[in-house]
Every structure is written in C-alpha cells, then in structure tokens.
Amino acid sequence: MHISQLFGQGRTVFSCEVFPPKATSPVDTIYRTLDGLKDIRPDFISVTFGAGGSQVNQTTREIAGIIQNQYHIPAMAHLTCVAAGRAEVDEMLAGLAEDGVENVLALRGDINPNVPPKTDFAHASDLVAYIREKGGFGISAACYPEGHVESPDLVSDIRHLKEKVDAGAQHLVSQLFFDNEDFFRFLERCRIAGISVPIEAGIMPVLSKSSIQRMVSLCGASMPRKLTRILARYGDHPDALREAGIAYAIDQISDLIAGGVDGIHLYTMNDPNVARRIAESIAAIRAV
Ligand code: FAD
C-alpha cells in the first residue's frame, strides 16, 4: 500500500520514525524499539538513511524489510541523493522491491563536510522524478514549516516544494517545529501555492536539553517562550524534563488535530516508551 492512500479515511494518520542502530551496535537492537512500537499500531514506520556509506544504508533497507514483513506494518525507507548516486539508488530500490517495501522518502540529504556528496541528483525533486519514472513506489518528500535552513526565503522554498510535488511526491512530512502557528501558516501557504498532497506534521518530543539544542541549531526551529521556560526550569532535571516534554508534545498534537492536520509523524528517537505514552494519550482525539 502506498502511504498516500492512508489519508482521507476519517481519522488522523499517525506514523513513527526510527533510525538504524549505530554501526558499532548489532542491527538486532532495533527489535526492542519495534517490539514497543508494534503495540501502538502506527499507520506506518519510516527508517532514516545515514551519510555513513552503503553498509549503514543496507541497514535502512534491512530494517524497512523487517517492519514490513515481520511486523506487518507499512514501512517507508528514507533515501538521500547526497549519499547515493544513480547506481546506489538503483540497488536500494531493487532491494526494497524485493523485500516488498513500497514506500520511499526521497531526500537530498544534509551535506556532510567530511564526505564528498554524490552528484547524480542535485535536488530531492530530481530523485523524486527518477523514482517516479522507474515506477512502483509510493513517493514522499520533506517540507519545512519555517523554511529550509539554506533557503533565502519561504517563497522560494515553497516554489521548490511545489516542484517536488509536481515531480511526483504524493505525501509530505515536515521538519520538527515547536510552534503550531508556524505550521498552520505554512499549510495555508502550501494550499495557496497549489500543493494539495497530504502533509504530516513532524513532532519531536523534548526529552533532553542537549539533544534539543543540537537539533534546533541544525534545523533552525524557533523556540516559543512556553518551551524556553520549560528548558530553563527543568533542563538540568532529566526526569522532570522528560515529563514536561511529553506533555508539551501531547498538547501540540491535540491542537494540530483540532486544526485538521492530515497526520502526525513522531520522531521517536528509538524510544518506544515515549511513543507509547503519546500514542495512548492521543488515541481518542485522533478518532474524532
Ligand atoms: P531539497 O528538497 O532538495 O531542498 C534542499 C534545499 O534546496 C532547500 O533550501 C530548497 O529550497 C532548495 N532547492 C530545492 N530545489 C531547488 C532548485 N531546483 N533550485 C535551487 N534550490 C532548490 N537527512 C538524512 O541525511 N537522512 C534522513 O533519513 C533524513 N530524513 C529526513 C526526514 C524528514 C521528515 C525531514 C524533514 C528531513 C530529513 N533529513 C534527512 C534532512 C534532509 O535531508 C535535509 O533537511 C536536507 O538539507 C534537505 O533535504 P530535502 O530533501 O528537503 O532537499
């Protein structure tokens, strides 16, 4: 099933993202995460793709296959064209098709200063067009409610997003954000620009001060005062911050669903307990 077919069924789609274990850990450590996630029955689970070369990215394929075939949950494999040239893309797509994985999140990827980028596809839209031409896959792409960090302004970012959708992206997943007003404004601009595919809101629960500061400096997400107060008060108290972070995420999601969002994509950070707490809290809200 292609991910885009999950939308418009009368309930808000809920999906989760996991990342492959570090190269130094056995791939089996992902089973602990997936065992926890299977009970909350996300509509699909996506698996990130690293900049660490073909061996690490074989793991993306392997984990997507496990989700699809052993857990019977639709899987979406991320694929970046800074880390994969045409030959690697062909190999990845063939492997995914062999494993019955039907969905790909087509990305450019972040440029790693220590790894020369592959140059067969300049932008995610080129990768989207290539995958569409090959056929058979549901194609998703990334979007940025506050604008992509490299983008000079939101207008050109949305113009390029429209090109990505016109090239064949059938569903979009957003970068994390903490202020719902940013997302609702972005959604309105997308609809005005003629982008009509389902757009899922990417939600990352704030669980640790250092990881959230790192993420914010990487992606440029703005921090509402409500969240800076939480970090100031609980930042050095991990248990308290975890509780406040989960409560903040649930509050954010309830408001997004009330505002009619198509779906919620939870960045789980491979922590199934946090995902379960959030999923259970929003179960009744999603069904309305
Ligand atoms: P693009 O859509 O190519 O956009 C990148 C920049 O180029 C933007 O500023 C855009 O406005 C601009 N642009 C696009 N087209 C053109 C054009 N024709 N001419 C000029 N400028 C143009 N990274 C990973 O490495 N692995 C992952 O698994 C991963 N998963 C992600 C999942 C989600 C949901 C999101 C939101 C991001 C993810 N990322 C991942 C990060 C992503 O790879 C980076 O944000 C990257 O910098 C941009 O990727 P993109 O696919 O959005 O690129």
Coordinates of C-alpha atoms and ligand atoms in Angstrom, one line a residue, residues 17-18 46-51 60 76-83 105-111 122-126 141-145 147-153 156-161 163-164 172-176 202 219 265 267, ligand 1:
E17 CA 10.3 7.4 12.6
V18 CA 13.2 5.2 13.7
S46 CA 9.8 5.2 8.5
V47 CA 13.6 4.4 8.7
T48 CA 16.2 7.1 8.3
F49 CA 19.1 6.9 5.9
G50 CA 22.6 8.0 7.0
A51 CA 25.5 9.6 5.4
T60 CA 17.9 1.0 6.3
M76 CA 8.9 3.8 4.4
A77 CA 12.7 3.8 3.7
H78 CA 14.4 7.2 3.6
L79 CA 16.9 7.6 0.7
T80 CA 19.2 10.6 0.2
C81 CA 20.9 11.6 -3.1
V82 CA 23.9 13.2 -1.4
A83 CA 24.8 9.7 -0.1
L105 CA 11.0 9.2 1.4
A106 CA 13.1 10.9 -1.3
L107 CA 15.6 13.4 0.1
R108 CA 18.6 15.4 -0.9
G109 CA 20.2 14.8 2.5
D110 CA 22.4 17.1 4.5
I111 CA 25.8 17.9 3.1
A122 CA 21.2 17.9 -7.5
H123 CA 17.9 18.2 -5.6
A124 CA 15.3 16.0 -4.0
S125 CA 13.0 16.8 -6.8
D126 CA 15.4 15.1 -9.3
A141 CA 9.3 14.1 0.5
A142 CA 10.3 16.5 3.2
C143 CA 9.0 20.0 3.9
Y144 CA 9.9 22.8 6.2
P145 CA 7.3 24.9 8.1
G147 CA 11.7 27.3 5.7
H148 CA 14.7 25.1 4.9
V149 CA 17.9 26.5 6.5
E150 CA 19.6 27.0 3.1
S151 CA 16.6 28.8 1.6
P152 CA 16.8 32.6 1.2
D153 CA 13.1 33.0 1.9
S156 CA 11.4 30.2 -3.0
D157 CA 11.3 27.3 -0.6
I158 CA 7.6 26.7 -1.3
R159 CA 8.2 27.1 -5.0
H160 CA 10.8 24.4 -4.9
L161 CA 8.4 22.3 -2.7
E163 CA 8.4 21.4 -8.0
K164 CA 9.0 18.4 -5.8
L172 CA 5.0 15.3 2.6
V173 CA 6.5 15.0 6.1
S174 CA 7.5 18.2 7.9
Q175 CA 10.6 19.1 9.8
L176 CA 10.2 19.3 13.5
G202 CA 6.7 16.2 12.3
C219 CA 17.4 22.9 11.6
H265 CA 4.8 11.9 12.3
Y267 CA 10.3 11.3 15.7
Ligands
FAD1 P1 15.6 19.6 -1.3 O1 14.1 19.5 -1.5 O2 16.5 19.3 -2.5 O3 15.8 21.1 -0.7 C1 17.1 21.5 -0.2 C2 17.3 23.0 -0.4 O4 17.4 23.2 -1.8 C3 16.1 23.8 0.0 O5 16.6 25.0 0.5 C4 15.3 24.1 -1.3 O6 14.6 25.3 -1.2 C5 16.4 24.2 -2.3 N1 16.0 23.7 -3.6 C6 15.3 22.7 -4.0 N2 15.2 22.6 -5.3 C7 15.9 23.6 -5.8 C8 16.2 24.1 -7.2 N3 15.7 23.4 -8.2 N4 17.0 25.1 -7.3 C9 17.5 25.8 -6.2 N5 17.3 25.4 -5.0 C10 16.5 24.3 -4.8 N6 18.6 13.6 6.2 C11 19.3 12.5 6.1 O7 20.5 12.5 5.8 N7 18.7 11.2 6.3 C12 17.4 11.1 6.6 O8 16.9 10.0 6.7 C13 16.6 12.3 6.7 N8 15.3 12.2 6.9 C14 14.5 13.4 7.0 C15 13.2 13.3 7.2 C16 12.4 14.4 7.3 C17 10.9 14.3 7.5 C18 13.0 15.7 7.1 C19 12.1 16.9 7.2 C20 14.3 15.8 6.9 C21 15.1 14.6 6.8 N9 16.5 14.7 6.6 C22 17.3 13.5 6.5 C23 17.2 16.0 6.4 C24 17.2 16.5 4.9 O9 18.0 15.6 4.2 C25 17.9 17.9 4.9 O10 17.0 18.8 5.5 C26 18.4 18.4 3.6 O11 19.2 19.5 3.9 C27 17.4 18.8 2.6 O12 16.8 17.7 2.0 P2 15.5 17.9 1.1 O13 15.1 16.5 0.6 O14 14.4 18.7 1.7 O15 16.2 18.7 -0.1

